[in-house]
Amino acid sequence: MNKIISFYVPLGISSLIAALTHVIVNAVLARSEHPSFTLSSYAVAVSLCLLLETPLTAVRQMTTKFGYDRQSVRSIGILCACVAAAVLVIGWSIGLTSAGNLVFEYVFGVSPALIEPTKSVFQVLTLLYILVAVRNIYQGLIINKHRTAWMTFSSSIRIIAMLIASWFLIRAGWTNDGRIGAAIFIAGIFIELVVTFLEGRVLKKKLPPDNGEQTIHRASHLLPFYLPLLYSALVLVVLNPSIQAALNNTIDPLLAVASFSVALQILNLFVWFCSSLHQIVIQFYTSRRREVLIFLSVLSALSPLLLLLLSFEFAGDPILRNVLGLEGELLVETRGLLRILSIYVAFYPWVEYFIGRSILIGNTKPVFIGRLFSVFFAILALILCISFFPGLDGQVAGIVMAVSSPVELGIYLWLYRKISLNTMNVSS
């Protein structure tokens, strides 16, 4: 168990540290002469940037699964380079042509006065795709060798560098352009990449040239594994805009959006910490199955308990009232949302468990199918709630998230039972 804890805790901490990135950038831009202007241009540009980054999110899982020899890593690198190049071309098409005007105006609803500043911020952010592609490959190698303390170290160096840059920019008065925020963000990712690359390159040199039958000789051989992960990530992107649209159609949309925004920030602390649980399954399930299940069980019980505690006055007020400054109806609504979202947190580690099992067996189709059904059910539930219970306000989003998570888990259980039966029939 100690080995699992020492492997995972640095991963969880690195995710929490990385979450501070946008907090630091927003703190810098909030000091501009027109903070709403600079913050809005940066926020919209980052939203689109992270959306286009989605195809690169599966690279780390690919490297974790297949990166045990240099030839396989080379194949992963080729596929990753192709994906990054495609995303970069799309990004440049949006940032450098009039197509970007249409995207920002009609998809994101940006006002005409903000379109050009938003495009200029996005042009800087497109550099992110190259950096993230390389970083994710080397992070996969680091995870494979259980050197996860380097993940925490690289994230910490990234945040320290961003804090220093932010202090300098604030002192110099360079805070009146959203591109400054993008530059801080890119600088932080670059610093993290350098640290990750230095360790990852050493680990790569120690890999054997070939790993026999398990070697991936061509990048195209990775597509059956990669594409379902890509599709599942793209499907999930649809959910957040759907939730926002639903909240805007409640009886009190301002209260609904505000309470859900605050509750989501708190929820994300738990989600980010648990977002790499699939890595435990990949690395330890075969040899330490019982310990993996115990670890997941503890997290699935502890996480909702902590979230529930925050929803009660005696435990949550020091944060909700004193730190976040919530009062009145917003405080009451946020407390109710946290109680509902504790159900989501309870199921989340087990969703990650089945994602890890899918990656472990090299069949990622269940991930896509489960995610597809979950999002479809969530959107259907949103429509029904808004049609019949608009007075629930922000709790609409909490209920939908709380219910869709066990639906996704149920789909995974059904698919794995089906896969197991098929495997038994083939064996017999």
C-alpha positions in Angstrom: 0.0 0.0 0.0 2.9 2.4 0.8 4.1 1.9 -2.8 0.8 2.9 -4.2 0.5 5.9 -1.9 4.0 7.1 -2.7 3.2 6.7 -6.4 -0.1 8.4 -6.5 0.0 11.3 -4.0 2.6 13.2 -6.0 0.3 12.9 -9.1 -2.6 14.2 -7.1 -0.6 17.1 -5.7 0.8 18.0 -9.1 -2.8 18.3 -10.4 -3.8 20.5 -7.5 -0.7 22.7 -8.0 -1.4 23.0 -11.7 -4.9 24.2 -11.0 -3.4 27.4 -9.5 -2.2 28.4 -13.0 -5.3 30.4 -14.0 -5.7 31.8 -10.5 -2.3 33.4 -10.8 -2.9 34.8 -14.3 -6.3 36.2 -13.3 -4.7 37.9 -10.3 -2.3 39.7 -12.7 -5.0 40.7 -15.3 -7.3 41.9 -12.5 -4.9 44.7 -11.9 -5.2 46.2 -15.3 -7.0 49.5 -16.0 -9.9 47.7 -17.5 -10.0 44.3 -15.7 -13.3 43.1 -17.2 -11.9 43.7 -20.7 -8.6 41.9 -20.2 -10.0 39.1 -18.1 -12.8 38.4 -20.7 -10.4 38.3 -23.7 -8.1 35.9 -21.8 -10.9 33.7 -20.4 -12.6 33.1 -23.8 -9.2 32.5 -25.6 -8.2 30.0 -22.9 -11.6 28.2 -23.2 -11.1 27.7 -26.9 -7.4 26.8 -26.5 -8.2 24.0 -23.9 -11.0 22.8 -26.1 -8.6 22.3 -29.1 -6.1 20.7 -26.8 -8.5 17.9 -26.1 -6.9 15.6 -28.8 -3.6 15.8 -27.0 -5.0 14.7 -23.6 -4.8 10.9 -24.4 -1.0 11.1 -25.3 0.0 10.6 -21.7 -2.2 7.5 -21.4 -0.8 6.1 -24.6 2.7 6.5 -23.4 1.8 5.0 -20.1 0.3 1.9 -21.8 2.9 1.4 -24.6 6.0 3.4 -23.8 8.2 0.5 -22.6 10.8 0.6 -25.5 12.3 3.3 -27.7 10.6 2.1 -30.9 7.1 2.3 -29.3 7.9 5.8 -27.9 9.0 6.8 -31.4 5.7 5.6 -32.8 3.8 7.5 -30.2 5.9 10.6 -31.0 5.0 10.4 -34.7 1.3 10.1 -33.9 1.5 12.9 -31.4 3.3 15.2 -33.9 0.6 14.6 -36.5 -2.2 15.4 -34.0 -0.3 18.5 -32.7 0.3 19.7 -36.2 -3.4 19.3 -37.1 -4.5 21.1 -34.0 -1.9 23.9 -34.6 -3.2 24.4 -38.2 -6.8 24.7 -36.8 -5.6 27.1 -34.2 -3.7 29.3 -36.7 -6.8 29.3 -39.0 -8.9 30.7 -36.1 -6.2 33.1 -34.7 -4.9 34.5 -38.0 -7.9 34.6 -40.3 -11.4 36.0 -40.4 -12.7 32.5 -39.5 -11.7 33.4 -35.9 -14.1 36.4 -35.9 -17.0 34.0 -36.7 -16.0 31.5 -34.1 -15.6 34.0 -31.3 -18.7 36.0 -32.2 -21.2 33.2 -32.9 -19.9 30.3 -30.9 -18.6 32.1 -27.8 -20.8 35.2 -28.0 -17.9 37.7 -27.8 -18.9 41.3 -28.4 -17.4 43.0 -31.6 -15.1 45.2 -29.5 -13.5 42.2 -27.8 -13.0 40.0 -30.9 -9.6 41.3 -32.0 -8.1 41.4 -28.4 -9.4 37.8 -27.9 -7.9 36.7 -31.2 -4.5 38.2 -30.3 -4.5 36.3 -27.0 -5.4 33.1 -28.7 -2.6 33.6 -31.2 -0.1 33.5 -28.3 -1.8 30.5 -26.8 -1.5 28.3 -29.9 2.2 27.7 -28.9 0.7 25.6 -26.1 0.0 22.7 -28.4 3.6 21.9 -29.2 4.7 22.2 -25.6 1.9 20.0 -24.2 2.4 17.3 -26.8 6.1 16.9 -25.9 5.4 17.2 -22.2 2.7 14.5 -22.2 5.0 12.0 -23.8 7.7 12.4 -21.2 5.2 12.5 -18.4 4.0 9.1 -19.5 7.6 7.8 -19.3 8.0 9.2 -15.8 4.8 7.6 -14.7 5.8 4.2 -16.1 9.0 4.3 -14.0 7.1 5.4 -10.9 9.1 8.6 -10.7 6.0 10.6 -10.0 7.7 12.9 -7.5 9.1 14.6 -10.6 5.5 15.5 -11.6 5.1 17.4 -8.3 8.5 19.0 -8.7 7.9 20.2 -12.3 4.5 21.6 -11.3 6.0 23.4 -8.4 8.7 24.9 -10.5 6.1 26.0 -13.0 4.0 27.8 -10.4 7.1 29.4 -8.8 8.3 30.7 -12.2 4.8 32.1 -12.9 4.6 33.8 -9.5 8.0 35.5 -10.1 7.0 36.6 -13.6 3.6 37.9 -12.3 5.3 39.9 -9.6 7.7 41.4 -12.1 4.9 42.3 -14.6 2.7 43.8 -11.9 5.6 45.9 -10.6 6.3 47.1 -14.2 2.7 47.9 -14.8 2.4 45.5 -17.8 -1.1 44.2 -17.0 -3.3 45.9 -19.5 -3.2 43.3 -22.3 -4.7 39.8 -22.2 -1.6 38.6 -24.1 0.4 39.1 -20.9 -1.7 36.5 -19.2 -1.2 34.1 -22.2 2.6 34.7 -22.0 2.7 33.9 -18.3 0.7 30.7 -19.0 3.0 29.6 -21.8 6.1 30.4 -19.8 4.8 28.2 -16.9 4.1 25.3 -19.3 7.6 25.7 -20.9 9.3 25.6 -17.5 7.4 22.5 -16.6 8.3 20.9 -20.0 12.0 21.6 -19.5 12.1 19.9 -16.1 10.0 17.0 -17.4 12.2 16.6 -20.5 15.4 16.5 -18.5 14.2 13.5 -16.4 12.2 11.9 -19.2 15.2 11.9 -21.6 17.3 10.0 -19.1 14.5 7.4 -18.7 14.1 7.1 -22.4 17.8 6.3 -22.9 17.4 3.4 -20.5 14.6 1.8 -22.4 15.4 -1.2 -24.6 15.3 -0.6 -28.4 12.6 -3.2 -28.9 10.2 -5.0 -26.6 9.4 -8.0 -28.7 5.7 -8.6 -29.7 4.6 -5.7 -27.5 6.5 -3.1 -29.6 4.5 -0.6 -31.6 6.3 -0.4 -34.9 3.9 2.0 -36.7 1.9 5.0 -35.4 -1.2 3.7 -37.2 -1.2 0.7 -34.9 -2.1 3.1 -32.0 -5.3 4.4 -33.6 -7.6 1.7 -32.3 -6.4 2.6 -28.8 -6.2 6.4 -29.3 -9.4 7.2 -31.2 -12.0 6.0 -28.6 -10.1 8.1 -26.0 -10.3 11.1 -28.3 -14.0 10.6 -29.0 -14.8 10.3 -25.3 -12.9 13.5 -24.6 -14.7 15.3 -27.4 -18.1 14.1 -26.2 -17.4 15.3 -22.7 -16.7 18.8 -24.1 -20.4 19.1 -25.0 -21.6 18.8 -21.4 -20.4 22.0 -19.9 -22.0 24.4 -22.5 -25.2 22.3 -22.1 -25.2 22.8 -18.3 -24.5 26.5 -18.7 -27.4 26.8 -21.2 -29.7 25.0 -18.8 -28.8 27.1 -15.9 -29.6 30.2 -17.9 -33.2 28.9 -18.3 -33.9 28.5 -14.6 -36.2 30.8 -12.6 -33.2 32.7 -11.2 -30.4 32.2 -13.7 -27.9 34.6 -12.0 -28.2 32.6 -8.7 -28.0 29.3 -10.5 -24.9 30.2 -12.5 -23.1 31.8 -9.6 -23.8 29.0 -7.1 -22.8 26.3 -9.6 -19.6 28.2 -10.5 -18.6 28.3 -6.8 -19.5 24.7 -6.1 -17.7 23.5 -9.2 -14.5 25.3 -8.1 -14.6 23.3 -4.8 -15.6 20.1 -6.6 -12.7 20.4 -9.0 -10.3 20.2 -6.1 -11.5 16.7 -5.4 -11.8 15.8 -9.1 -8.3 17.0 -10.0 -6.8 15.0 -7.1 -8.6 11.9 -8.3 -8.2 12.5 -12.1 -5.1 10.2 -12.3 -6.5 7.2 -10.5 -6.6 5.3 -13.7 -2.8 5.4 -13.6 -2.8 3.3 -10.4 -4.9 0.7 -12.1 -2.5 0.6 -15.1 0.6 0.3 -13.0 -0.5 -1.8 -10.0 -3.8 -3.7 -10.8 -2.1 -6.8 -12.1 0.3 -7.3 -9.2 -1.5 -5.5 -6.3 -5.2 -5.8 -7.1 -6.4 -5.9 -3.5 -4.4 -2.9 -2.5 -5.6 -0.9 -5.5 -9.3 -1.7 -4.6 -8.7 -0.7 -1.0 -7.1 2.6 -2.0 -10.0 3.4 -4.4 -12.5 2.5 -1.7 -11.0 4.8 0.8 -10.9 7.7 -1.7 -14.5 7.1 -2.8 -15.6 7.2 0.9 -13.3 10.1 2.1 -13.9 12.5 -0.8 -17.8 12.7 -0.5 -17.4 12.9 3.3 -15.1 15.9 3.1 -17.4 17.6 0.5 -20.4 17.0 2.8 -18.6 18.5 5.7 -18.0 21.7 3.7 -21.8 21.9 3.1 -22.5 22.3 6.9 -22.1 25.6 8.7 -19.7 24.5 11.4 -17.2 23.1 8.9 -17.8 25.0 5.7 -18.3 28.6 6.8 -14.6 29.3 7.3 -14.2 28.7 3.6 -17.5 29.5 2.1 -18.3 32.6 4.1 -14.9 33.9 5.2 -12.7 33.0 2.3 -15.1 33.0 -0.7 -17.3 35.7 0.8 -20.6 33.9 0.2 -23.7 35.3 1.9 -27.5 34.9 1.8 -29.2 32.9 -0.9 -25.9 32.2 -2.7 -24.4 30.6 0.4 -27.5 28.5 1.0 -27.7 27.4 -2.7 -24.0 26.5 -2.8 -24.3 24.4 0.4 -27.2 22.5 -1.2 -25.1 21.9 -4.4 -22.2 20.6 -2.5 -24.4 18.0 -0.8 -25.7 16.8 -4.1 -22.3 16.8 -5.8 -20.9 14.6 -3.0 -22.7 11.7 -4.8 -20.8 12.5 -8.0 -17.5 12.5 -6.1 -18.3 9.1 -4.5 -18.7 7.5 -7.9 -15.8 9.3 -9.7 -12.9 7.1 -8.4 -14.7 4.0 -9.7 -15.3 5.6 -13.1 -11.5 6.3 -13.2 -11.0 2.6 -12.2 -12.8 1.3 -15.2 -11.0 3.8 -17.5 -7.8 2.3 -16.1 -9.0 -1.2 -16.7 -9.9 -0.3 -20.3 -6.4 1.2 -20.9 -4.8 -1.8 -19.2 -6.4 -4.4 -21.6 -5.8 -2.1 -24.6 -9.5 -1.8 -25.4 -10.7 1.8 -24.9 -14.0 1.5 -26.7 -15.9 1.0 -23.3 -14.5 4.5 -22.3 -16.1 6.1 -25.3 -19.4 4.2 -25.1 -19.8 4.8 -21.3 -19.0 8.5 -21.7 -21.4 8.8 -24.7 -24.3 7.3 -22.8 -23.5 9.4 -19.7 -23.4 12.7 -21.6 -26.6 11.8 -23.6 -28.4 10.9 -20.4 -27.1 14.2 -18.7 -28.4 16.4 -21.6 -31.8 14.6 -21.5 -32.0 15.0 -17.8 -31.1 18.7 -18.1 -34.0 19.2 -20.6 -36.5 17.4 -18.3 -35.4 19.3 -15.2 -35.6 22.7 -16.9 -39.0 21.8 -18.4 -40.6 20.5 -15.2 -38.5 21.8 -12.3 -37.0 25.2 -13.3 -37.3 26.4 -9.7 -34.4 24.1 -8.7 -32.0 26.7 -10.1 -28.3 25.7 -9.6 -29.3 22.3 -8.1 -30.4 21.2 -11.6 -26.7 20.9 -12.6 -25.8 19.1 -9.4 -28.6 16.6 -9.7 -27.7 15.8 -13.4 -24.0 15.4 -12.6 -24.9 13.2 -9.5 -27.1 10.9 -11.5 -25.0 10.7 -14.8 -22.0 9.4 -12.9 -23.6 6.2 -11.7 -25.1 5.8 -15.2 -21.6 5.9 -16.7 -20.4 3.5 -14.1 -23.3 1.1 -14.8 -22.5 1.2 -18.5 -18.9 0.2 -17.8 -20.0 -2.6 -15.5 -22.3 -4.0 -18.2 -19.6 -3.7 -20.9 -17.0 -5.4 -18.8 -19.4 -8.2 -18.0 -20.0 -8.6 -21.7 -16.3 -8.6 -22.5 -15.6 -11.2 -19.8 -18.3 -13.5 -21.1 -17.0 -13.2 -24.7 -13.5 -13.9 -23.5 -14.7 -17.0 -21.6 -16.6 -18.3 -24.7 -13.6 -17.8 -26.9 -11.3 -19.6 -24.4 -13.8 -22.6 -24.2 
